[in-house]
Coordinates of C-alpha atoms and ligand atoms in Angstrom, one line a residue:
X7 CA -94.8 4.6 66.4
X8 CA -95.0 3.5 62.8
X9 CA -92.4 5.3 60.6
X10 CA -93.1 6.7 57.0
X11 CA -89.6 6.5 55.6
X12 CA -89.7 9.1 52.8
X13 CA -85.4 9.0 52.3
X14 CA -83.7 9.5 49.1
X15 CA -81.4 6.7 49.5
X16 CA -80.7 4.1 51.1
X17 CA -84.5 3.6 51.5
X18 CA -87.3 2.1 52.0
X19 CA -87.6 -1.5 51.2
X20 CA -90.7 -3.9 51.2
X21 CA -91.0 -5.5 54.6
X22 CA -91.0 -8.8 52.7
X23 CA -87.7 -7.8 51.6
X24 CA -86.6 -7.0 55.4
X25 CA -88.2 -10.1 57.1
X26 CA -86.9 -12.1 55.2
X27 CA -83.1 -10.8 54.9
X28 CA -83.3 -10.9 58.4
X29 CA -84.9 -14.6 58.6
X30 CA -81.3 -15.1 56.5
X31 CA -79.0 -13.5 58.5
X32 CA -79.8 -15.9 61.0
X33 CA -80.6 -19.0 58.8
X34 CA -79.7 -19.2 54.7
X35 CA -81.8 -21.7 52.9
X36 CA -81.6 -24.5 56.1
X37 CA -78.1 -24.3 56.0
X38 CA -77.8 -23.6 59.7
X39 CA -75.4 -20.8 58.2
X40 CA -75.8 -17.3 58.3
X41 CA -76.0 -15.8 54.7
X42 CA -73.3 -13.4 56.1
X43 CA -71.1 -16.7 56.6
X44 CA -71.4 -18.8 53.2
X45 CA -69.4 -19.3 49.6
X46 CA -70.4 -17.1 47.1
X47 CA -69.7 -20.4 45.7
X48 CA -71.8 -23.1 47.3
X49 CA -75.0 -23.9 45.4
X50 CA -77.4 -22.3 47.9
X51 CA -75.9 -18.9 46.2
X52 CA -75.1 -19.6 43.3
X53 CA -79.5 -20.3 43.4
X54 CA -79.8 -16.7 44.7
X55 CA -78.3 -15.5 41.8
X56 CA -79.3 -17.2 39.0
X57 CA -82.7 -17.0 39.9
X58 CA -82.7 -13.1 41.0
X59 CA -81.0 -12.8 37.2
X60 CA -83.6 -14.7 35.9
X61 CA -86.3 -12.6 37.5
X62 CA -84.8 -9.2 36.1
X63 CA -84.9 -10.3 32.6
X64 CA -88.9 -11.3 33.4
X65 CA -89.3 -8.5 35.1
X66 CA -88.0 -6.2 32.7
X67 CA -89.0 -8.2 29.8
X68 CA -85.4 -8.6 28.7
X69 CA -84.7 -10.1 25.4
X70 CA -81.6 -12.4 24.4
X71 CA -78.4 -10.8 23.7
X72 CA -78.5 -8.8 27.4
X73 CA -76.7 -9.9 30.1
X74 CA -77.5 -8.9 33.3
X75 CA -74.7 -7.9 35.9
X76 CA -74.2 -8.2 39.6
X77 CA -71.2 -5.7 40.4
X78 CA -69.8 -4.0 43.7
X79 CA -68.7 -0.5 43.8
X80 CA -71.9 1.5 43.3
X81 CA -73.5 3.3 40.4
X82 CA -70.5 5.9 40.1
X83 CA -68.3 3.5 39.2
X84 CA -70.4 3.0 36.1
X85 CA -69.7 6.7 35.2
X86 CA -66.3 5.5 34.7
X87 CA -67.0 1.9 33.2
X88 CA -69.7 2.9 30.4
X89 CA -67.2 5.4 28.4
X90 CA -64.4 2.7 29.3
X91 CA -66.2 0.0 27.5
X92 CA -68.4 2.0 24.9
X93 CA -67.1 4.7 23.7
X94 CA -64.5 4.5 21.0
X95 CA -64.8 8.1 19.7
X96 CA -67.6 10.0 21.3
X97 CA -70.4 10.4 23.2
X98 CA -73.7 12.5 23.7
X99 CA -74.8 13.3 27.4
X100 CA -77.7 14.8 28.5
X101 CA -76.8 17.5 31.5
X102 CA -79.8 17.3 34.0
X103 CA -78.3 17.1 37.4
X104 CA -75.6 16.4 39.5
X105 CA -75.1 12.7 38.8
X106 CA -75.4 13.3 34.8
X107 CA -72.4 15.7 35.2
X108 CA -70.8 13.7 37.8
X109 CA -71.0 10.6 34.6
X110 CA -70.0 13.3 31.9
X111 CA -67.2 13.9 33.7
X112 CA -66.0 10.7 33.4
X113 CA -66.5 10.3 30.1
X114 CA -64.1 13.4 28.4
X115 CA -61.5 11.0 30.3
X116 CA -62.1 8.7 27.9
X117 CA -62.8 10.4 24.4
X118 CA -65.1 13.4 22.7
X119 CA -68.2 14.2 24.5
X120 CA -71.2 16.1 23.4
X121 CA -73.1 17.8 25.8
X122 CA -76.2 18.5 23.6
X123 CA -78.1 20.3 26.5
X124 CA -78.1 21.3 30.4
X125 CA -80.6 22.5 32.7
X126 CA -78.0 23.7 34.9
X127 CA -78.5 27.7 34.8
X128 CA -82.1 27.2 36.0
X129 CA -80.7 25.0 38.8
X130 CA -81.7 21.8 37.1
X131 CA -85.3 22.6 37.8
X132 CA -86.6 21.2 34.2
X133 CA -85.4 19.1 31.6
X134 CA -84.1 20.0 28.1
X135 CA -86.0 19.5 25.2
X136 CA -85.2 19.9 21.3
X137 CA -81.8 19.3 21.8
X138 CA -80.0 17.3 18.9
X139 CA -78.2 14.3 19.3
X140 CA -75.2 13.9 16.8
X141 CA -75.7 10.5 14.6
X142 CA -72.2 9.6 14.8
X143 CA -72.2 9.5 18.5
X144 CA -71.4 5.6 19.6
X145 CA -74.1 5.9 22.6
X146 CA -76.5 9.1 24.0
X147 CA -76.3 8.5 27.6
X148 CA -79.0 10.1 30.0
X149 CA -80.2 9.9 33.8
X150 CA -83.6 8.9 33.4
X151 CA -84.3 10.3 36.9
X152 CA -82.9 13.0 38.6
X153 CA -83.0 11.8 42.7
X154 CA -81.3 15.5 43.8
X155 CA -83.9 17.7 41.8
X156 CA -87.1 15.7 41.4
X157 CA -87.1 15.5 37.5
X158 CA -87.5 12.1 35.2
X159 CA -87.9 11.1 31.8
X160 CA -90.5 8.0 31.2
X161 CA -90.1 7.7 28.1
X162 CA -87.2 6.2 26.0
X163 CA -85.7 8.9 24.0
X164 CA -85.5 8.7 20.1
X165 CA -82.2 9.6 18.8
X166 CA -80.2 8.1 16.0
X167 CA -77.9 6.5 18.0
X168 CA -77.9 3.4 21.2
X169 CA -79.4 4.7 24.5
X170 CA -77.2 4.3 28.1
X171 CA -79.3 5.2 31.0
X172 CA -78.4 5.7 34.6
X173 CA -81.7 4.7 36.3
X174 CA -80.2 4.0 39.7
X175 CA -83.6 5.6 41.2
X176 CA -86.8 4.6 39.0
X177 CA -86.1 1.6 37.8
X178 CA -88.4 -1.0 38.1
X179 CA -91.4 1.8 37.8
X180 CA -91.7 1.5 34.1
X181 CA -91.0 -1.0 30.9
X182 CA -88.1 -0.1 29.1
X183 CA -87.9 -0.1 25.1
X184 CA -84.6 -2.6 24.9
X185 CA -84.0 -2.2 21.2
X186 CA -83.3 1.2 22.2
X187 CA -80.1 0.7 24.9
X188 CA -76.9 -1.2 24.9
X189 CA -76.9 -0.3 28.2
X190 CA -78.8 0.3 31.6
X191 CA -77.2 0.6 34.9
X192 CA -78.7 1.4 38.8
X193 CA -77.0 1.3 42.3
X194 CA -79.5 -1.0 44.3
X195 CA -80.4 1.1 47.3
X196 CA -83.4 2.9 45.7
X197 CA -85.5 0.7 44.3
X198 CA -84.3 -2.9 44.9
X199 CA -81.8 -3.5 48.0
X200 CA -79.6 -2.1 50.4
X201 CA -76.6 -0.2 49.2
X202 CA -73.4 -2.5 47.8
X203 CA -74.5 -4.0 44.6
X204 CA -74.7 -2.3 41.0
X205 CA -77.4 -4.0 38.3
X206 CA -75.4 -3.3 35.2
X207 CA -77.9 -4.9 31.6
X208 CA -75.6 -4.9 28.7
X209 CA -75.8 -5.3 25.0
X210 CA -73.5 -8.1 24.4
X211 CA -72.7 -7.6 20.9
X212 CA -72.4 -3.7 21.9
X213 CA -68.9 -5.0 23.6
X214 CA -65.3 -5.1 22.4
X215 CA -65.7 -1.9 20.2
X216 CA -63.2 0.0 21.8
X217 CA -59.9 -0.1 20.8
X218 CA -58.2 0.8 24.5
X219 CA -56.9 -1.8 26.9
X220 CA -59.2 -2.1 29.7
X221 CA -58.5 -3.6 33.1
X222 CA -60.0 -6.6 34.1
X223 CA -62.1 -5.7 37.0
X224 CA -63.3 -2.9 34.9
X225 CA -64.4 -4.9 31.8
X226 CA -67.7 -5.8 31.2
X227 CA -66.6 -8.7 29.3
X228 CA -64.9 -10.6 32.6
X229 CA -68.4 -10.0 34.8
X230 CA -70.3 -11.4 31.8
X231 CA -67.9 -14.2 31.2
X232 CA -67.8 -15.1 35.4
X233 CA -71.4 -14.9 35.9
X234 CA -71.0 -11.7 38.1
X235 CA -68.5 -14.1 40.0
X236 CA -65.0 -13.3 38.8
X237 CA -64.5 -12.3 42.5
X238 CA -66.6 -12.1 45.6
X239 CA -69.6 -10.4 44.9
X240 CA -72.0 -8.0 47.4
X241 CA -73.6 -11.3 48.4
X242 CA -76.0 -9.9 51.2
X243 CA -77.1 -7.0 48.9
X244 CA -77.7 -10.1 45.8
X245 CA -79.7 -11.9 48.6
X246 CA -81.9 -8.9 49.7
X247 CA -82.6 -8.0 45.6
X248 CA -83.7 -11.4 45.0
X249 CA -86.6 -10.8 47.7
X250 CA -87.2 -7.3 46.2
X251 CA -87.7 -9.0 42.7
X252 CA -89.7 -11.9 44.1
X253 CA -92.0 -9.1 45.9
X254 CA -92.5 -7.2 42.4
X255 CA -93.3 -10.2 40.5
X256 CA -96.1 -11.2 43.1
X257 CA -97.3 -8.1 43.1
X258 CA -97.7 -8.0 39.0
X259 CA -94.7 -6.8 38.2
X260 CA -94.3 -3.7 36.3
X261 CA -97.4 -2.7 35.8
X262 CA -98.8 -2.9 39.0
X263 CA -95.5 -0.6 40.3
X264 CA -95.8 1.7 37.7
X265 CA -100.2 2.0 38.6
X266 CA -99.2 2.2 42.0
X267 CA -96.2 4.8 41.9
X268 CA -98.2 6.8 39.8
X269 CA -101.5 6.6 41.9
X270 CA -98.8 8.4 44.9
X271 CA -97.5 10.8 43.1
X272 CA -100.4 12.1 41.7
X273 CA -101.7 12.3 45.5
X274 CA -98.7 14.6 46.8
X275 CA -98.1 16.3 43.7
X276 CA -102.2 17.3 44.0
X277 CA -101.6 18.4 47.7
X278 CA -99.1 20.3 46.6
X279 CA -100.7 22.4 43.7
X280 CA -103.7 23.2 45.7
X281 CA -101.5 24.2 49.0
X282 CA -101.1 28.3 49.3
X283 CA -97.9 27.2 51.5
X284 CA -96.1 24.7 49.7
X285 CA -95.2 24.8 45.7
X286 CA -93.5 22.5 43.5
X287 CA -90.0 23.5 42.5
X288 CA -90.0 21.8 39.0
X289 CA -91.1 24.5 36.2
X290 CA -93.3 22.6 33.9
X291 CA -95.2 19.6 35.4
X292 CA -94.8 17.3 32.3
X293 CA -90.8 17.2 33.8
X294 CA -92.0 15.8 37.5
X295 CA -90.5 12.5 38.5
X296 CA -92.9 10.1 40.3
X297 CA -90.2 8.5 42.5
X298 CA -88.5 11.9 44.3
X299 CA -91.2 15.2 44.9
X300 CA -89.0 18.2 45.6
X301 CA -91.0 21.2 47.0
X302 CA -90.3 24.0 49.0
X303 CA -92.8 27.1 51.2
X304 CA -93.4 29.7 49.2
X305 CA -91.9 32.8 50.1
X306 CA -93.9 34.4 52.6
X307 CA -93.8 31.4 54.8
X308 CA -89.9 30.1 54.0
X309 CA -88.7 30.6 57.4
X310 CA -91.5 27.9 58.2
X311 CA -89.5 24.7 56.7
X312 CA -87.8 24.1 59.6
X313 CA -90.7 23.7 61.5
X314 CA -92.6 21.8 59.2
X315 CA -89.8 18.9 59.9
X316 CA -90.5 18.2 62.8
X317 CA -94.1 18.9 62.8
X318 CA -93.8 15.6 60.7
X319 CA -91.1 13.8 62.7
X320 CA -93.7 14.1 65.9
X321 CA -95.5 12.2 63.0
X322 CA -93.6 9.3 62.6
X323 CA -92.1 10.9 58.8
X324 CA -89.0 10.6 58.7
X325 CA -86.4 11.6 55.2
X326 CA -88.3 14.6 53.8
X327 CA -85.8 17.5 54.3
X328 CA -84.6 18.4 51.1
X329 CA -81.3 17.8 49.4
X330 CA -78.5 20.2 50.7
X331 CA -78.8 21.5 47.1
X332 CA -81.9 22.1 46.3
X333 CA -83.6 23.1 50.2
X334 CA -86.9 22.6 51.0
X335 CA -88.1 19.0 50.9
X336 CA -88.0 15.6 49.1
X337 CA -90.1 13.0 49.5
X338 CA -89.2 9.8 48.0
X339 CA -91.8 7.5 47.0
X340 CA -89.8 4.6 46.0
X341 CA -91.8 1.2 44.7
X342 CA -91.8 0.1 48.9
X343 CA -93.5 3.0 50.1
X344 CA -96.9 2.3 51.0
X345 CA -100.2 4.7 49.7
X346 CA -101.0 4.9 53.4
X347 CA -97.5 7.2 54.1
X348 CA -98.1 9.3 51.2
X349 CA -101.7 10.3 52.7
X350 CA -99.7 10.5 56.2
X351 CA -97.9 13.0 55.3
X352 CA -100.7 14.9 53.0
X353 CA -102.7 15.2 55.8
X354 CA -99.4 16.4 57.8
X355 CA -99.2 19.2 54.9
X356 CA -102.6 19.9 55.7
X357 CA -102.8 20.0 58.9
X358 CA -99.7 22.4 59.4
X359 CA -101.1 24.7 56.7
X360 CA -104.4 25.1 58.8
X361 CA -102.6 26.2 61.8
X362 CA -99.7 28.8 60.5
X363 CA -101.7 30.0 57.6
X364 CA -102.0 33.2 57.9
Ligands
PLP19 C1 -78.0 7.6 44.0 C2 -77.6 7.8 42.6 C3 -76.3 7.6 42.1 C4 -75.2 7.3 42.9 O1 -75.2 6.0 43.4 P1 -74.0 5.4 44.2 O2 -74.4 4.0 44.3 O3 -73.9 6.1 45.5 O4 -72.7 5.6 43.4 C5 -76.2 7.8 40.7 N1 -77.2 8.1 39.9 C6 -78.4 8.4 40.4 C7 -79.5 8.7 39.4 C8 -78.7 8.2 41.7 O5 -79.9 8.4 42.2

């Protein structure tokens, strides 16, 4: 049976991406090697990686003055890493879920920070507005979306000082304002590869600001100066990426994955709103991410959930059971989820409405 894979994390990823990982497992680039069996070294990788750089900076539209950053160790290391290298005295933080408090933290390791608002009474279920970012703050970092709770801010936000975003689960869905950031960081296996590698972009000239000693492996400055090669890096997960980004770039690139995430959301989040079973559990719609919709049964039909599981597992959905946190169910639309699951499991919603709806 075909599977609609609707997990948070690891995830879906294009079957381009798959096929041909597998293809390399077995044969890299004519080598007669297995991928799993070459130098990070030889020139068959260092290819991989300078042309899945290359294609980031297209991708994202880039300017000069970023480097781009292949690191191990996932995107909570970076929790640690960002105040490490950026902040010399303090730093604003925007509290909307688990992993921004998991990256603030971090951060009061490392100097004053600001936490100039929190959706965590209302159980992260919206996100903040007219909140105040202090000018004298060296960076405002935010989580642009929020994979636990089903929240995301699209746009870049305008405060008076340098953005640092953790969008380990939407990027790739939208353009990004660069003169805004010094820094943008996401763990690959949402929207780009299988878990093990970290794309860390950095404001070069941001760097060296700090006045602590920081060690090696941790420093920006030694990934920038190595070429993401100071030691070994998660070459499989490099390999993978660089299918992901060739993938997005024949498909048009951002724009095309932003029209198409957005054409999917729109579809569940409509089933949704005009269900009598099912609601959304984010309080103002203007908040809703279009990568992760978290929903839940209303109350008169709550004990239901359960059921509705594996009503859509005899389906072929697989992933949708909601985070241990929040209940109820998430569905991940990530960029390599196909419009075809989406109505898959709409017409699941529907259907299992029309037989227990009382
Ligand atoms: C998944 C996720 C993380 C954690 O990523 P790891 O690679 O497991 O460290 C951090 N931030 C966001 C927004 C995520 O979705």
């Amino acid at each position: 049976m075909k599977k609609h894979n609707f997990y948070a994390g690891p995830s879906i990823l294009s079957e381009y991406t798959i096929q041909n990982t597998a293809d390399a497992i077995i044969n890299f680039a004519d080598t007669g090697l297995s991928v799993l069996e070459v130098s990070h070294r030889s020139k068959e990788f260092q290819a991989v990686i300078d042309e899945a750089t290359a294609l980031v900076k297209e991708i994202l539209s880039i300017p000069d003055g970023f480097s781009v950053l292949w690191l191990g160790s996932g995107a909570s290391m970076q929790f640690c890493m960002i105040p490490y290298n950026f902040l010399a005295r303090k730093a604003s933080y925007l509290d909307t879920g688990t992993w921004a408090s998991n990256a603030i933290k971090e951060a009061r390791l490392f100097g004053d920070v600001d936490v100039v608002a929190s959706s965590k009474d209302a159980g992260y279920t919206y996100i903040p507005r007219d909140y105040v970012v202090p000018a004298d703050s060296d960076y405002f970092h935010y989580t642009s979306n929020n994979t636990i709770y089903g929240t995301e801010i699209r746009r870049d936000p305008d405060v008076p000082c340098p953005l640092i975003a953790d969008m380990s689960s939407d990027i790739f869905s939208r353009h990004i304002d660069w003169s805004k950031y010094i820094a943008v960081y996401a763990g690959s296996q949402k929207n780009l590869a299988p878990a093990g590698v970290t794309l860390v972009i950095v404001r070069d000239d941001a760097l060296g600001k700090v006045n602590r000693a920081i060690p090696t492996m941790l420093d920006y400055r030694t990934h920038i100066k190595k070429g993401s090669m100071f030691n070994t890096p998660p070459v499989l997960p490099i390999f993978s990426a660089l299918q992901t980004l060739r993938y997005y770039k024949q498909l048009g690139g951002i724009d095309e994955l932003e029209r198409r995430d957005l054409e999917k959301a729109a579809m569940l989040y409509r089933a949704i709103d005009d269900s009598e079973m099912f609601e959304g559990t984010v309080t103002d719609p203007a908040d809703r991410s279009i990568m992760n919709v978290t929903f839940v049964m209303v109350q008169k039909y709550k004990e239901l959930e359960a059921k509705f599981v594996e009503f859509c597992s005899a389906r072929g959905i697989v992933g949708i059971k909601g985070h241990r946190s929040v209940g109820g169910f998430r569905a991940s639309l990530y960029n390599a989820l196909p419009l075809d699951s989406v109505r898959v499991l709409v017409e699941a919603m529907h259907d299992f409405e029309a037989t227990h709806l009382q």
